[in-house]
mmCIF file of C-alpha atoms in Angstrom:
data_model
loop_
_atom_site.group_PDB
_atom_site.id
_atom_site.type_symbol
_atom_site.label_atom_id
_atom_site.label_comp_id
_atom_site.label_asym_id
_atom_site.label_seq_id
_atom_site.Cartn_x
_atom_site.Cartn_y
_atom_site.Cartn_z
ATOM 1 C CA PHE G 1 -91.914 -13.062 90.738
ATOM 2 C CA PHE G 2 -94.082 -16.242 88.424
ATOM 3 C CA PHE G 3 -92.718 -19.034 91.385
ATOM 4 C CA PHE G 4 -93.809 -16.769 94.181
ATOM 5 C CA PHE G 5 -97.246 -16.446 92.844
ATOM 6 C CA SER G 6 -97.271 -20.562 91.979
ATOM 7 C CA SER G 7 -95.730 -21.857 95.366
ATOM 8 C CA ARG G 8 -98.420 -19.619 97.168
ATOM 9 C CA ARG G 9 -100.885 -21.307 99.551
ATOM 10 C CA ARG G 10 -104.195 -20.897 98.485
ATOM 11 C CA HIS G 11 -106.679 -18.892 101.304
ATOM 12 C CA THR G 12 -103.945 -18.275 103.766
ATOM 13 C CA ARG G 13 -105.333 -16.395 106.964
ATOM 14 C CA CYS G 14 -103.803 -15.118 109.716
ATOM 15 C CA SER G 15 -103.555 -16.945 112.908
ATOM 16 C CA GLY G 16 -104.471 -14.498 115.437
ATOM 17 C CA VAL G 17 -104.819 -10.920 116.351
ATOM 18 C CA SER G 18 -101.254 -10.802 117.657
ATOM 19 C CA TRP G 19 -99.829 -11.380 114.404
ATOM 20 C CA ALA G 20 -102.184 -9.052 112.523
ATOM 21 C CA ARG G 21 -101.323 -6.339 114.906
ATOM 22 C CA ARG G 22 -97.806 -6.990 114.511
ATOM 23 C CA CYS G 23 -97.479 -6.926 110.599
ATOM 24 C CA VAL G 24 -99.323 -3.497 110.682
ATOM 25 C CA GLN G 25 -97.438 -2.047 113.243
ATOM 26 C CA GLU G 26 -94.515 -3.244 111.000
ATOM 27 C CA THR G 27 -95.863 -1.679 108.136
ATOM 28 C CA GLY G 28 -96.560 1.744 109.786
ATOM 29 C CA ILE G 29 -92.984 1.354 111.297
ATOM 30 C CA GLY G 30 -91.265 0.553 107.776
ATOM 31 C CA GLN G 31 -93.250 3.323 105.881
ATOM 32 C CA PHE G 32 -92.362 6.106 108.564
ATOM 33 C CA HIS G 33 -88.621 4.733 108.371
ATOM 34 C CA SER G 34 -88.617 5.106 104.652
ATOM 35 C CA THR G 35 -89.837 8.605 104.357
ATOM 36 C CA LEU G 36 -87.788 9.497 107.166
ATOM 37 C CA GLY G 37 -84.326 8.961 105.711
ATOM 38 C CA PRO G 38 -84.396 10.479 102.510
ATOM 39 C CA ILE G 39 -86.231 13.905 103.866
ATOM 40 C CA THR G 40 -83.233 13.853 107.219
ATOM 41 C CA MET G 41 -80.174 13.771 104.352
ATOM 42 C CA LEU G 42 -82.648 16.507 101.883
ATOM 43 C CA PHE G 43 -82.774 19.806 104.426
ATOM 44 C CA PRO G 44 -78.989 20.284 105.763
ATOM 45 C CA ALA G 45 -78.007 20.276 101.865
ATOM 46 C CA GLU G 46 -80.532 22.839 101.293
ATOM 47 C CA ARG G 47 -79.559 25.143 104.547
ATOM 48 C CA GLN G 48 -77.976 27.273 102.665
ATOM 49 C CA VAL G 49 -80.152 27.994 99.794
ATOM 50 C CA PHE G 50 -82.928 28.613 102.172
ATOM 51 C CA LEU G 51 -81.506 30.654 104.566
ATOM 52 C CA ARG G 52 -80.091 32.812 101.906
ATOM 53 C CA GLU G 53 -83.605 33.234 100.339
ATOM 54 C CA GLU G 54 -85.191 33.361 103.149
ATOM 55 C CA ASN G 55 -83.016 36.536 104.258
ATOM 56 C CA SER G 56 -83.609 38.093 101.162
ATOM 57 C CA LYS G 57 -87.075 37.785 101.991
ATOM 58 C CA LEU G 58 -88.082 36.056 99.107
ATOM 59 C CA TYR G 59 -90.810 34.215 100.861
ATOM 60 C CA SER G 60 -91.282 33.312 104.621
ATOM 61 C CA VAL G 61 -90.441 29.976 106.508
ATOM 62 C CA SER G 62 -94.081 28.693 106.672
ATOM 63 C CA ALA G 63 -94.610 28.800 102.951
ATOM 64 C CA TYR G 64 -91.332 27.346 102.557
ATOM 65 C CA PHE G 65 -92.346 24.441 104.841
ATOM 66 C CA ILE G 66 -96.061 24.392 103.239
ATOM 67 C CA GLY G 67 -94.582 24.282 99.840
ATOM 68 C CA LYS G 68 -92.589 21.401 100.632
ATOM 69 C CA THR G 69 -94.823 19.030 102.159
ATOM 70 C CA ILE G 70 -97.272 20.038 99.489
ATOM 71 C CA VAL G 71 -94.711 18.526 96.924
ATOM 72 C CA GLU G 72 -94.317 15.477 98.577
ATOM 73 C CA LEU G 73 -98.275 15.016 99.357
ATOM 74 C CA PRO G 74 -98.703 13.277 96.179
ATOM 75 C CA LEU G 75 -95.676 10.762 96.770
ATOM 76 C CA LEU G 76 -97.035 10.266 100.679
ATOM 77 C CA VAL G 77 -100.409 9.192 99.112
ATOM 78 C CA LEU G 78 -98.787 7.101 96.280
ATOM 79 C CA PHE G 79 -96.783 4.823 97.777
ATOM 80 C CA PRO G 80 -98.074 4.033 101.206
ATOM 81 C CA SER G 81 -100.735 2.871 99.273
ATOM 82 C CA LEU G 82 -99.315 0.831 96.470
ATOM 83 C CA TYR G 83 -97.505 -1.091 99.463
ATOM 84 C CA CYS G 84 -100.581 -1.508 101.325
ATOM 85 C CA LEU G 85 -102.478 -3.084 99.011
ATOM 86 C CA SER G 86 -99.708 -5.301 97.996
ATOM 87 C CA VAL G 87 -98.855 -6.212 101.867
ATOM 88 C CA TYR G 88 -102.459 -6.775 102.920
ATOM 89 C CA TRP G 89 -102.910 -9.481 100.626
ATOM 90 C CA PHE G 90 -99.825 -11.310 100.483
ATOM 91 C CA THR G 91 -99.909 -11.235 104.387
ATOM 92 C CA GLY G 92 -103.558 -12.914 104.745
ATOM 93 C CA LEU G 93 -104.986 -9.973 106.415
ATOM 94 C CA ASN G 94 -107.565 -10.130 103.736
ATOM 95 C CA ASP G 95 -110.952 -10.755 105.095
ATOM 96 C CA ASP G 96 -112.908 -9.902 101.945
ATOM 97 C CA SER G 97 -113.587 -6.029 103.411
ATOM 98 C CA TRP G 98 -112.680 -2.870 101.768
ATOM 99 C CA ILE G 99 -112.973 -0.960 104.323
ATOM 100 C CA ASN G 100 -110.214 -3.195 106.217
ATOM 101 C CA VAL G 101 -107.882 -2.309 103.501
ATOM 102 C CA LEU G 102 -108.613 1.589 103.505
ATOM 103 C CA ILE G 103 -108.063 1.959 107.287
ATOM 104 C CA LEU G 104 -104.504 0.464 106.743
ATOM 105 C CA ILE G 105 -103.849 2.246 104.167
ATOM 106 C CA PHE G 106 -105.100 5.299 106.070
ATOM 107 C CA VAL G 107 -102.928 4.531 108.754
ATOM 108 C CA VAL G 108 -99.903 3.647 107.170
ATOM 109 C CA MET G 109 -100.378 6.917 105.490
ATOM 110 C CA ILE G 110 -100.247 8.815 108.369
ATOM 111 C CA GLN G 111 -97.435 6.744 109.385
ATOM 112 C CA ALA G 112 -95.367 7.833 106.275
ATOM 113 C CA PHE G 113 -96.453 12.042 106.764
ATOM 114 C CA ASN G 114 -95.237 11.894 110.562
ATOM 115 C CA GLY G 115 -91.845 10.213 109.599
ATOM 116 C CA PHE G 116 -91.792 13.442 106.836
ATOM 117 C CA THR G 117 -92.601 15.728 109.486
ATOM 118 C CA VAL G 118 -89.395 13.932 111.925
ATOM 119 C CA GLY G 119 -87.540 13.905 109.128
ATOM 120 C CA ILE G 120 -87.695 17.525 108.336
ATOM 121 C CA MET G 121 -87.868 18.388 112.377
ATOM 122 C CA THR G 122 -84.225 16.528 112.636
ATOM 123 C CA GLY G 123 -82.905 17.817 109.335
ATOM 124 C CA CYS G 124 -83.763 21.823 110.898
ATOM 125 C CA ILE G 125 -82.096 20.738 113.952
ATOM 126 C CA PHE G 126 -78.983 19.598 113.118
ATOM 127 C CA LYS G 127 -76.719 21.747 110.592
ATOM 128 C CA ASN G 128 -74.839 18.989 109.173
ATOM 129 C CA GLU G 129 -76.340 15.772 107.317
ATOM 130 C CA LYS G 130 -73.889 13.095 108.427
ATOM 131 C CA LEU G 131 -75.005 14.256 112.341
ATOM 132 C CA SER G 132 -78.466 14.310 111.665
ATOM 133 C CA VAL G 133 -78.417 10.831 109.731
ATOM 134 C CA ALA G 134 -76.435 9.554 112.639
ATOM 135 C CA LEU G 135 -78.483 11.516 115.606
ATOM 136 C CA THR G 136 -82.418 10.731 114.334
ATOM 137 C CA PRO G 137 -81.885 6.786 115.456
ATOM 138 C CA LEU G 138 -80.994 7.968 118.959
ATOM 139 C CA LEU G 139 -84.254 10.481 119.113
ATOM 140 C CA LEU G 140 -86.484 7.465 117.846
ATOM 141 C CA LEU G 141 -85.499 5.175 120.149
ATOM 142 C CA PRO G 142 -87.453 5.643 123.032
ATOM 143 C CA PHE G 143 -90.625 6.223 121.233
ATOM 144 C CA MET G 144 -89.668 2.434 119.579
ATOM 145 C CA VAL G 145 -89.157 0.994 122.863
ATOM 146 C CA PHE G 146 -91.961 2.694 124.578
ATOM 147 C CA GLY G 147 -94.205 2.633 122.029
ATOM 148 C CA GLY G 148 -95.596 -1.007 122.552
ATOM 149 C CA PHE G 149 -93.567 -2.731 120.475
ATOM 150 C CA TYR G 150 -92.646 -5.250 122.720
ATOM 151 C CA LEU G 151 -95.536 -5.351 125.003
ATOM 152 C CA ASN G 152 -97.182 -8.229 125.225
ATOM 153 C CA GLU G 153 -101.479 -8.469 124.891
ATOM 154 C CA ASN G 154 -101.902 -9.867 128.479
ATOM 155 C CA ASP G 155 -99.528 -6.772 129.589
ATOM 156 C CA ILE G 156 -101.461 -3.982 128.242
ATOM 157 C CA PRO G 157 -102.959 -1.513 131.125
ATOM 158 C CA ILE G 158 -106.097 -1.038 131.518
ATOM 159 C CA SER G 159 -106.283 2.529 131.177
ATOM 160 C CA VAL G 160 -105.540 2.228 127.381
ATOM 161 C CA SER G 161 -107.204 -1.129 126.330
ATOM 162 C CA TYR G 162 -109.398 0.397 124.133
ATOM 163 C CA THR G 163 -106.916 0.300 121.768
ATOM 164 C CA HIS G 164 -106.311 -3.335 122.091
ATOM 165 C CA LEU G 165 -107.910 -5.202 118.709
ATOM 166 C CA ARG G 166 -109.724 -7.958 119.505
#
């Protein structure tokens, strides 16, 4: 830990918008997958208990999923926030503006929440947790390929050019 801070160059700034955009995108993808993995394996393990309690009319399906979301919400806010606070300054994205930090935290929290909901969805689709873990990447691969990560800045269509950072 000491060697990292003592060898770190002072006043490092990112060299270009392309690097900053990719850094933010990697941060969002990382948080998406870090919340996706555990929840994908969780619901298939709880499926039998959930079905038994739902069939005995202890609670409804919506109450279960709203309760699960409320329980996970503090973690979906805390961990991405801590991660973004460290990544923002360690990667040289800092420009001494707190509004940019808050925007990054908000975007990454939305990505983490999306990972949580996709994890619940894939956990509900597949009955076996091994099958769920194995097939979730196959479901997500088209989104990763066509999501713009492999797109050069000059290849962005004019119809979506308003999303391009300048």
